[in-house]
Tab-separated table of C-alpha atoms and ligand atoms in Angstrom:
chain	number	residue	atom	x	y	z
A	1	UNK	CA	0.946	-0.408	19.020
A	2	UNK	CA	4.254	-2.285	18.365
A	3	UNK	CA	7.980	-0.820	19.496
A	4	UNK	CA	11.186	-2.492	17.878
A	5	UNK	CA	14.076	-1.580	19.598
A	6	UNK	CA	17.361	-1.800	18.751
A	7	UNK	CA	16.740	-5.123	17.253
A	8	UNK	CA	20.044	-7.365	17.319
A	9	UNK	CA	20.044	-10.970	16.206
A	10	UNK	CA	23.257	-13.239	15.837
A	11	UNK	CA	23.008	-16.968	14.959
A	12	UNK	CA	26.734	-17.589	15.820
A	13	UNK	CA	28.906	-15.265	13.451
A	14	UNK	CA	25.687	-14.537	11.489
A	15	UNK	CA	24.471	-10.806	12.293
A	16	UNK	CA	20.820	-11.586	10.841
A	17	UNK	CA	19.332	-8.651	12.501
A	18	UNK	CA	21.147	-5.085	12.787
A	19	UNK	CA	19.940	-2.672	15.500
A	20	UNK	CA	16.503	-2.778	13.757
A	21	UNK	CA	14.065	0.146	15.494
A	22	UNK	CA	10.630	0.894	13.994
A	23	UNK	CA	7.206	1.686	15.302
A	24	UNK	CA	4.162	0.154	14.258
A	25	UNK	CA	0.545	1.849	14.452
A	26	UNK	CA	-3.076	0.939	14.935
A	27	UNK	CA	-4.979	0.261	11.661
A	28	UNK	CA	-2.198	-0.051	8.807
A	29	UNK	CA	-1.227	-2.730	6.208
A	30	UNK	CA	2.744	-2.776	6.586
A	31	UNK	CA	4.376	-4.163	3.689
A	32	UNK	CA	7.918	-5.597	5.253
A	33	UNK	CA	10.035	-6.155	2.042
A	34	UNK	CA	12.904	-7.404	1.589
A	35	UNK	CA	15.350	-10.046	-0.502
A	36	UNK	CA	16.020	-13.171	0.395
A	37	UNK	CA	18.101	-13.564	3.930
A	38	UNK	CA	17.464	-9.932	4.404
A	39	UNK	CA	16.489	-10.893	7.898
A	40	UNK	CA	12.400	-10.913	8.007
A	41	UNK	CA	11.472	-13.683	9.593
A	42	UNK	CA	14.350	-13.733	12.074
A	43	UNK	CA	12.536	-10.160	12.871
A	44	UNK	CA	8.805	-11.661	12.710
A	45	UNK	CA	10.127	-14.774	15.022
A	46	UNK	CA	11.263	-12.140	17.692
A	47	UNK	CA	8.452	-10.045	17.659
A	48	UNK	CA	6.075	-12.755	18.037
A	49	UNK	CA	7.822	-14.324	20.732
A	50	UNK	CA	9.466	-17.315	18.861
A	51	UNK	CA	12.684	-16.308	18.948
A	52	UNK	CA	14.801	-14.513	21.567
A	53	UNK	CA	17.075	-11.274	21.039
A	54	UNK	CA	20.975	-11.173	21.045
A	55	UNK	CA	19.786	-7.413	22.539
A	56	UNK	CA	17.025	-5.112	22.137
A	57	UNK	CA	13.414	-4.744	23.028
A	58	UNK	CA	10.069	-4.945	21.813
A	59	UNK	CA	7.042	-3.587	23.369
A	60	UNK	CA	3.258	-5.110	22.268
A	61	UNK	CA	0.752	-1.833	23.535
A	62	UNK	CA	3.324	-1.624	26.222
A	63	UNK	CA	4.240	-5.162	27.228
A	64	UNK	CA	7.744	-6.427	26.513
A	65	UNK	CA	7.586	-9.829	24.424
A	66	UNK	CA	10.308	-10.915	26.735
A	67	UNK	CA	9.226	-9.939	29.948
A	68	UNK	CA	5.204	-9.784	29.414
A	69	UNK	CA	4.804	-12.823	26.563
A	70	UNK	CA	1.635	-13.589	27.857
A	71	UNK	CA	-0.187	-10.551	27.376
A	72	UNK	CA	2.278	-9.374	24.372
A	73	UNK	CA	1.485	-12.288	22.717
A	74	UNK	CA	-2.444	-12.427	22.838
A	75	UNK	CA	-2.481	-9.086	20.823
A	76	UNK	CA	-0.860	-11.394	18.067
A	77	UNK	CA	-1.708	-13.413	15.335
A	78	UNK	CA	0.873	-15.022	13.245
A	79	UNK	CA	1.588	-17.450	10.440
A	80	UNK	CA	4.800	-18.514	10.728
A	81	UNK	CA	6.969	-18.864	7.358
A	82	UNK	CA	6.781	-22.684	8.071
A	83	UNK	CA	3.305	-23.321	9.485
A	84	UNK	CA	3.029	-25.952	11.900
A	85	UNK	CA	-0.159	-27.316	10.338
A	86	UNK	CA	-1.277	-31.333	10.961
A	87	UNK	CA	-1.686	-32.783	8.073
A	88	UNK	CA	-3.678	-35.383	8.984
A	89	UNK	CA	-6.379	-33.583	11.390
A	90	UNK	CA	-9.700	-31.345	9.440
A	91	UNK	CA	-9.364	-27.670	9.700
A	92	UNK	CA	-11.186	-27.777	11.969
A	93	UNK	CA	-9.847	-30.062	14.501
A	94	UNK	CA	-6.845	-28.285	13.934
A	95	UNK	CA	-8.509	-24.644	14.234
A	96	UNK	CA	-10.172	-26.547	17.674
A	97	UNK	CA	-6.592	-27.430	18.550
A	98	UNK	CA	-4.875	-23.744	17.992
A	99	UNK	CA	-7.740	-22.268	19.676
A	100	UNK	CA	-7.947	-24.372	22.876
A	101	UNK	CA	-4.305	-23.335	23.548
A	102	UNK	CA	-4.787	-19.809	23.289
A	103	UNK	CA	-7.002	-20.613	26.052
A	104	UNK	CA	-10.364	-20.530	24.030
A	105	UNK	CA	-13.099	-22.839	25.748
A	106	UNK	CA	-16.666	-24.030	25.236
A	107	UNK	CA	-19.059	-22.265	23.051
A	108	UNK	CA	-16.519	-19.194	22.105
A	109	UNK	CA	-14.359	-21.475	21.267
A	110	UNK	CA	-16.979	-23.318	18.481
A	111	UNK	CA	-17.491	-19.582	18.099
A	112	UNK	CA	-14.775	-18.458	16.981
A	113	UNK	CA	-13.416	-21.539	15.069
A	114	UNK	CA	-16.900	-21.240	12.516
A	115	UNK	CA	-15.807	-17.157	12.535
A	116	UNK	CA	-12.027	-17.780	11.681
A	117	UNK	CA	-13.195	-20.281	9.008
A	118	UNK	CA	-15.758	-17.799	7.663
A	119	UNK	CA	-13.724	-15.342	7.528
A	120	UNK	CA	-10.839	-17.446	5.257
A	121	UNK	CA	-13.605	-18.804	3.222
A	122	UNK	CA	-12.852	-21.889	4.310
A	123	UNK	CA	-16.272	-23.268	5.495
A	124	UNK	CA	-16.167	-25.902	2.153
A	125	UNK	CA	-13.274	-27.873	3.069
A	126	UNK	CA	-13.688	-27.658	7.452
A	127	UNK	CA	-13.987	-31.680	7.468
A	128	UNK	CA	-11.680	-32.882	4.650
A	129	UNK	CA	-7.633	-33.526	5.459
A	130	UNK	CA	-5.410	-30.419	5.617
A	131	UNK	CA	-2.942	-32.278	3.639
A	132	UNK	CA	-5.199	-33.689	0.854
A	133	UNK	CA	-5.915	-29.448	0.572
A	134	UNK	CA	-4.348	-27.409	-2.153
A	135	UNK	CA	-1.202	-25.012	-0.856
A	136	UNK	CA	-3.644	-21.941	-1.491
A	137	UNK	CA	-6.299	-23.528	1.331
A	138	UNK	CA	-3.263	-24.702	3.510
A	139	UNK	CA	-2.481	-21.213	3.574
A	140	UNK	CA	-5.666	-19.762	4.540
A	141	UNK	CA	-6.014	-22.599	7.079
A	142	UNK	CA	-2.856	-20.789	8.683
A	143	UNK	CA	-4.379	-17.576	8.572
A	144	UNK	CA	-7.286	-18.559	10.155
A	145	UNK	CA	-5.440	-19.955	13.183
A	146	UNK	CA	-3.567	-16.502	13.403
A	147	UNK	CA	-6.836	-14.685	13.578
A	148	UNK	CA	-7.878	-16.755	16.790
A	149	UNK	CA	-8.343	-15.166	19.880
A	150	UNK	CA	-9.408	-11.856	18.304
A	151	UNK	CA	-5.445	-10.808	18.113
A	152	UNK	CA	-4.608	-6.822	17.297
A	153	UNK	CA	-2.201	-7.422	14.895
A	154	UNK	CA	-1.609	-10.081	12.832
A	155	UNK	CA	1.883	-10.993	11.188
A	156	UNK	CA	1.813	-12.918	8.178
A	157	UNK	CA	5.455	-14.510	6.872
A	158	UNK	CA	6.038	-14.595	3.174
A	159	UNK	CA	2.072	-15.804	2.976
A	160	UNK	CA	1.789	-16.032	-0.800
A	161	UNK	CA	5.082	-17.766	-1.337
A	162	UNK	CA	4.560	-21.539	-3.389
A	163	UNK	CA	1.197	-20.120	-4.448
A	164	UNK	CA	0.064	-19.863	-7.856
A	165	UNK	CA	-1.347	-16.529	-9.753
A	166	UNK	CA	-5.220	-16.908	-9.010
A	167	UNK	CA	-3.954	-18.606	-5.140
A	168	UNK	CA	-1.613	-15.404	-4.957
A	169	UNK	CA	-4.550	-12.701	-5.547
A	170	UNK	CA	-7.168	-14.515	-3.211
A	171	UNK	CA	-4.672	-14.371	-0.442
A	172	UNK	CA	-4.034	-10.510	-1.374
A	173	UNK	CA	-7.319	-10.109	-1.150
A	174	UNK	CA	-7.690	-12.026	2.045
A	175	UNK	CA	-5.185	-9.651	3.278
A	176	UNK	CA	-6.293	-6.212	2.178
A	177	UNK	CA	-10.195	-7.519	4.023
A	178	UNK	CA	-8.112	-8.373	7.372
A	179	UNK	CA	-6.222	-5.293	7.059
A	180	UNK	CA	-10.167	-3.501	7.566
A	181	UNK	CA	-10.232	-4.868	10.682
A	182	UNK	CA	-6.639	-5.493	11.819
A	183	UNK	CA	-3.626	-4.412	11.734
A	184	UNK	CA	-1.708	-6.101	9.259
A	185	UNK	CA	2.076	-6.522	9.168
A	186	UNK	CA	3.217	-9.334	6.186
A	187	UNK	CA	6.309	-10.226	4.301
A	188	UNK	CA	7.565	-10.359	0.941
A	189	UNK	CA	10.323	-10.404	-1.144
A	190	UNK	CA	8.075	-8.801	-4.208
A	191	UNK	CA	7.794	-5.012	-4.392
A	192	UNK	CA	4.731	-5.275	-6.656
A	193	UNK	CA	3.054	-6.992	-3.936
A	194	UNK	CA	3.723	-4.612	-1.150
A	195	UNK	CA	3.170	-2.098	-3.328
A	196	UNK	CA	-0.832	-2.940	-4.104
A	197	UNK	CA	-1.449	-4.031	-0.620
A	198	UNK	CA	0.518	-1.635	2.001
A	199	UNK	CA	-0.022	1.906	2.680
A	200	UNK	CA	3.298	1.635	5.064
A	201	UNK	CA	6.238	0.070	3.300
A	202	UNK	CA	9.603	-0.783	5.347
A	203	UNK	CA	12.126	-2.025	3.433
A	204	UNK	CA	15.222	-4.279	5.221
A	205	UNK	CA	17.724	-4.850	3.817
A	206	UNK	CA	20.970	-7.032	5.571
A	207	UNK	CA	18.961	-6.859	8.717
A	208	UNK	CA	18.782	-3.225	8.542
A	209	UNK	CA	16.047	-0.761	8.169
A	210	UNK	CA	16.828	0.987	4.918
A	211	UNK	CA	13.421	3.014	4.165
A	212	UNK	CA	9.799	3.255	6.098
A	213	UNK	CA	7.147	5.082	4.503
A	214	UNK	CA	3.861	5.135	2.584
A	215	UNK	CA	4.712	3.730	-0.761
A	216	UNK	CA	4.131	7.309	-2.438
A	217	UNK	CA	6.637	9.184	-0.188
A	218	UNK	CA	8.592	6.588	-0.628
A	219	UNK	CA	8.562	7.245	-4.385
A	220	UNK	CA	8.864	11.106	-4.324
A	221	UNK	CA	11.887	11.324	-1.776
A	222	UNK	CA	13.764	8.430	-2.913
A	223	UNK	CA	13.351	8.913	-6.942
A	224	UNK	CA	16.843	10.642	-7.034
A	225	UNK	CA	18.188	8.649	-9.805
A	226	UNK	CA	16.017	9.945	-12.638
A	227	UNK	CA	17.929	9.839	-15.434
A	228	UNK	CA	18.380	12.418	-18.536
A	229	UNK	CA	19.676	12.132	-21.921
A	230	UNK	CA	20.541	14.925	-24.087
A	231	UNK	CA	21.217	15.089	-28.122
A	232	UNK	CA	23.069	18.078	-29.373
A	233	UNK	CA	25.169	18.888	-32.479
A	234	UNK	CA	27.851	20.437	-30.237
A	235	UNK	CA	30.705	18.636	-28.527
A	236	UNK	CA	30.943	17.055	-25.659
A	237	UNK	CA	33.274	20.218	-24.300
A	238	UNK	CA	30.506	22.650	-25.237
A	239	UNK	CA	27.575	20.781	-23.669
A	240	UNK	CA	30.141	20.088	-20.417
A	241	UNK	CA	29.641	23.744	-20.305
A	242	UNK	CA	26.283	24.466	-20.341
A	243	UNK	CA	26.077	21.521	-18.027
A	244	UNK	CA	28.747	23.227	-15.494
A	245	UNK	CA	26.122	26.235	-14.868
A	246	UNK	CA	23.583	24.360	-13.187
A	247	UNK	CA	23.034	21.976	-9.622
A	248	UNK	CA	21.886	18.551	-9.085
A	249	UNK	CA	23.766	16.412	-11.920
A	250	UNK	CA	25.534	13.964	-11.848
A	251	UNK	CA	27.334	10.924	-13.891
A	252	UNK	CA	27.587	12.692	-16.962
A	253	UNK	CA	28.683	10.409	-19.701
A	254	UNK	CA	29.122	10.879	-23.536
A	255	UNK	CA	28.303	9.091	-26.907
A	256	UNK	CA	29.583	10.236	-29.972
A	257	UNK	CA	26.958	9.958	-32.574
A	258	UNK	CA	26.734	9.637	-36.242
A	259	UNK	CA	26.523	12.711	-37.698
A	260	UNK	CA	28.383	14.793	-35.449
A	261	UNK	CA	25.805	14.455	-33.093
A	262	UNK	CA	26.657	14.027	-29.532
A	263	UNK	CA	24.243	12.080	-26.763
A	264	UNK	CA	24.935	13.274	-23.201
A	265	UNK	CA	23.271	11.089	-20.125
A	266	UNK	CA	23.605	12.187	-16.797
A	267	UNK	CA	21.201	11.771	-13.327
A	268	UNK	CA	19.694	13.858	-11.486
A	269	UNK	CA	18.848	14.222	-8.225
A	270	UNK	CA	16.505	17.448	-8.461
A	271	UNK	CA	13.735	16.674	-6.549
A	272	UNK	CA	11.235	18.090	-9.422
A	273	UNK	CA	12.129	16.276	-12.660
A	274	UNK	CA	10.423	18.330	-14.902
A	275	UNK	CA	12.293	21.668	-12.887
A	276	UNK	CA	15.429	20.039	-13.846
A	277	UNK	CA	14.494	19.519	-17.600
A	278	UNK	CA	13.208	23.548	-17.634
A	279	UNK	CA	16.536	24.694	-16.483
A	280	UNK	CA	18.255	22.298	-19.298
A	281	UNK	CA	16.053	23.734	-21.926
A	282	UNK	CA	16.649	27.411	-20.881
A	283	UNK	CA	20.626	26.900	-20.788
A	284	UNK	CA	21.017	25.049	-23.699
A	285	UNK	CA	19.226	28.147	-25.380
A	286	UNK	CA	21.019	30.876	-23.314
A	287	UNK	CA	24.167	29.585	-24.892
A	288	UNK	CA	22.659	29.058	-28.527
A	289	UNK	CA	23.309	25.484	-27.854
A	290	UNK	CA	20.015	23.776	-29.669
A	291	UNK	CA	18.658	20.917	-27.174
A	292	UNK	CA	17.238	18.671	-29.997
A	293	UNK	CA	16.407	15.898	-28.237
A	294	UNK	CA	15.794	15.298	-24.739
A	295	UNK	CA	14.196	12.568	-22.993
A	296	UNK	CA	13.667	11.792	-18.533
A	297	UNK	CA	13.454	8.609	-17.504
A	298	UNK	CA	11.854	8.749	-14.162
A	299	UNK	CA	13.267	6.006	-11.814
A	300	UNK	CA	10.607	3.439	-10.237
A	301	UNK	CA	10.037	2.065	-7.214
A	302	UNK	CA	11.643	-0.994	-8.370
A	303	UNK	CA	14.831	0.690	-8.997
A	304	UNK	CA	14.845	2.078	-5.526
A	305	UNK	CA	14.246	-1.139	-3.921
A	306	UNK	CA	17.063	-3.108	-5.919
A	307	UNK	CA	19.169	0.219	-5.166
A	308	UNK	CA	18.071	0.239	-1.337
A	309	UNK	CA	18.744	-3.440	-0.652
A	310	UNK	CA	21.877	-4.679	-3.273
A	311	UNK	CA	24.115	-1.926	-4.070
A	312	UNK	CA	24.136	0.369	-1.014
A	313	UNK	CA	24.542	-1.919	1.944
A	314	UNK	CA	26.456	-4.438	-0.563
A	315	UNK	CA	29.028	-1.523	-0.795
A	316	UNK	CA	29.252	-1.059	3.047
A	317	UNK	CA	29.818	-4.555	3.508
A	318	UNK	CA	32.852	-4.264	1.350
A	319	UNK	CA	33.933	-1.319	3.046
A	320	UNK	CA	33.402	-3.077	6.344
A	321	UNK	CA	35.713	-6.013	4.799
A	322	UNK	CA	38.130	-3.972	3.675
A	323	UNK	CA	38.673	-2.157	7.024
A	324	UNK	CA	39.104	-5.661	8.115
A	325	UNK	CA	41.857	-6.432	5.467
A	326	UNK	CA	43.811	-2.728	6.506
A	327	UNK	CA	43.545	-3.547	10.225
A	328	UNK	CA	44.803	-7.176	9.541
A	329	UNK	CA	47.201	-5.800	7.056
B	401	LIG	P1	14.448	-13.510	5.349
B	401	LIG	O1	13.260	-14.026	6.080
B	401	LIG	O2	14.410	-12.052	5.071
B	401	LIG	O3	14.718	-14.299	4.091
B	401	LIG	P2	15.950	-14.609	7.567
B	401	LIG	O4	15.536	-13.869	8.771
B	401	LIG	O5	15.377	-15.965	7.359
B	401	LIG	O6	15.732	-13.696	6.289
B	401	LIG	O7	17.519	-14.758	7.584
B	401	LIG	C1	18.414	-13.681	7.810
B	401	LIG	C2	19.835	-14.194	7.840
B	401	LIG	O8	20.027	-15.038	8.971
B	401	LIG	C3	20.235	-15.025	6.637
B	401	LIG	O9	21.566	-14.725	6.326
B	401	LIG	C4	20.078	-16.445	7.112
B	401	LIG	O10	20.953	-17.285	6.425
B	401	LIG	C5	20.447	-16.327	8.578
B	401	LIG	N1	19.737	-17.318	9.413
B	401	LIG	C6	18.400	-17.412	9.566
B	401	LIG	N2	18.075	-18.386	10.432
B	401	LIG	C7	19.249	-18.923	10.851
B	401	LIG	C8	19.609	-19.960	11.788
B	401	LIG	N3	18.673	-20.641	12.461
B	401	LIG	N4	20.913	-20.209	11.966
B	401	LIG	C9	21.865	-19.519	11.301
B	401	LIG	N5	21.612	-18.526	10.434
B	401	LIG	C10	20.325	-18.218	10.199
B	402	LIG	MG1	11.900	-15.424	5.525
């Protein structure tokens, strides 16, 4: 349905948008997440036509945004992060409005204005000022413009942000109902919020793709930080040995304990937890070592998001700087 690629983006010195590629299909909720300045409405704006590329493509069921925007862009529905709305005009004047320029006329335009608006639940307030409307109903006024014209896809930027809890789960809701009929691609900086909405998750991350999958693969191939702590009565060289005989640890640390006890915490990057903690058990009795406590703390999908998008590409930007200092140097 949608190709990115080789997504580039440069405001001046700025790289927003790193040699992005991903493919989006028919009939999925796509969660794009991502912190702050990671680079997801610079990559909304281009694939909605709003913004042009420093280089790279993308194809709308075959037509290039750049080259085709006219039929690229009626497949689209989208609610900018800033929503041009006109605060003085009725929802539906302004629905009227939106929908005569995407070329909507005469009765299918009345049509489809009373359908949008039925479909936001926003029937109640059609006549009364878009600005005198709360942010939640502003929001859904937006939505309802995006859905005009019977668009494929519909891109939705940051569309709970400024909204309050009960504001926040309508608009989920509104969301997960579209995403029946639609395919849905929307923004967010929250991973909860991906997470209950999205079956397809693609985290950026300093404008580059770091992960894209369905939020449980997601958790089973990228859980490689579960962590493990050990309590033994032996020393930290004794347990070092045990430890020695088997794959897939790492970080091993030590805590003298009261007692003469010793904690050991390590990772793990086994891919079965509870594999990893079976082979533990069995050395630490081979070698008459008593395990006799031992707890697995399972990462969560939070950790690998904060992991994906701060320390990683953080670390490459150093590296990148530093490179930068030698060749100076
Ligand atoms: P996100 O939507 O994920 O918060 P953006 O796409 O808005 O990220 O921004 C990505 C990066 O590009 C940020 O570093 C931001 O400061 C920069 N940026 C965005 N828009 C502009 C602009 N018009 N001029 C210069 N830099 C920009
Ligand atoms: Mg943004």
């Amino acid at each position: 349905m949608i190709q990115v690629e080789h997504l580039t983006k440069c405001y001046g010195d700025v790289m927003a948008v790193r040699d992005l590629s991903f493919e989006i299909d028919e009939g999925h909720v796509y969660g794009f997440l991502g912190p702050n300045g990671a680079g997801k409405s610079t990559t909304m704006n281009i694939m909605t036509g709003c913004l042009s590329a420093t280089s790279g493509r993308v194809l709308i069921d075959g037509h290039d945004i750049f080259e085709e925007p006219k039929e690229a862009k009626r497949l689209m529905g989208y609610l900018p992060e800033q929503p041009p709305l006109y605060l003085g005009e009725s929802p539906v004047e302004y629905l009227t409005f939106v929908g005569r320029a995407k070329g909507l006329k005469g009765e299918e335009l009345k049509h489809q204005v009373t359908d949008v608006m039925a479909q936001t639940k926003i029937e109640h307030v059609a006549h009364r000022r878009i600005g005198d409307l709360s942010k939640g109903y502003r929001q859904r006024v937006g939505i309802a413009q995006a859905l005009l014209g019977n668009p494929k896809v519909i891109i939705l930027d940051e569309p709970t942000v400024g909204l309050d809890p009960i504001q926040i789960i309508e608009i989920r809701d509104l969301i997960r109902e579209l995403g029946r009929t639609h395919t849905v691609i929307f923004s967010s900086h929250i991973l909860s919020e991906v997470q209950a909405i999205c079956d397809r998750i693609l985290i950026i991350a300093h404008g580059k793709l770091v992960a894209f999958d369905c939020p449980e693969n997601l958790e089973r191939d990228l859980l490689t930080q579960n962590q493990i702590t050990l309590t033994t009565q032996a020393g930290p060289d004794e347990v070092q040995e045990v430890l020695d005989r088997l794959d897939h640890l790492s970080d091993i640390t030590f805590q003298a304990k009261e007692g003469g006890y010793t904690q050991t915490h390590f990772h793990t990057s086994h891919p079965k937890p509870y594999e990893m903690t079976r082979q533990l058990f069995w050395a630490f009795a081979e070698s008459d070592v008593p395990l006799l406590e031992m707890t697995l703390k399972k990462a969560s999908l939070e950790d690998v998001f904060l992991e994906l998008t701060e320390t990683a590409p953080a670390q490459e930007d150093e590296a990148e700087e530093m490179d930068e200092e030698v060749e100076e140097a």
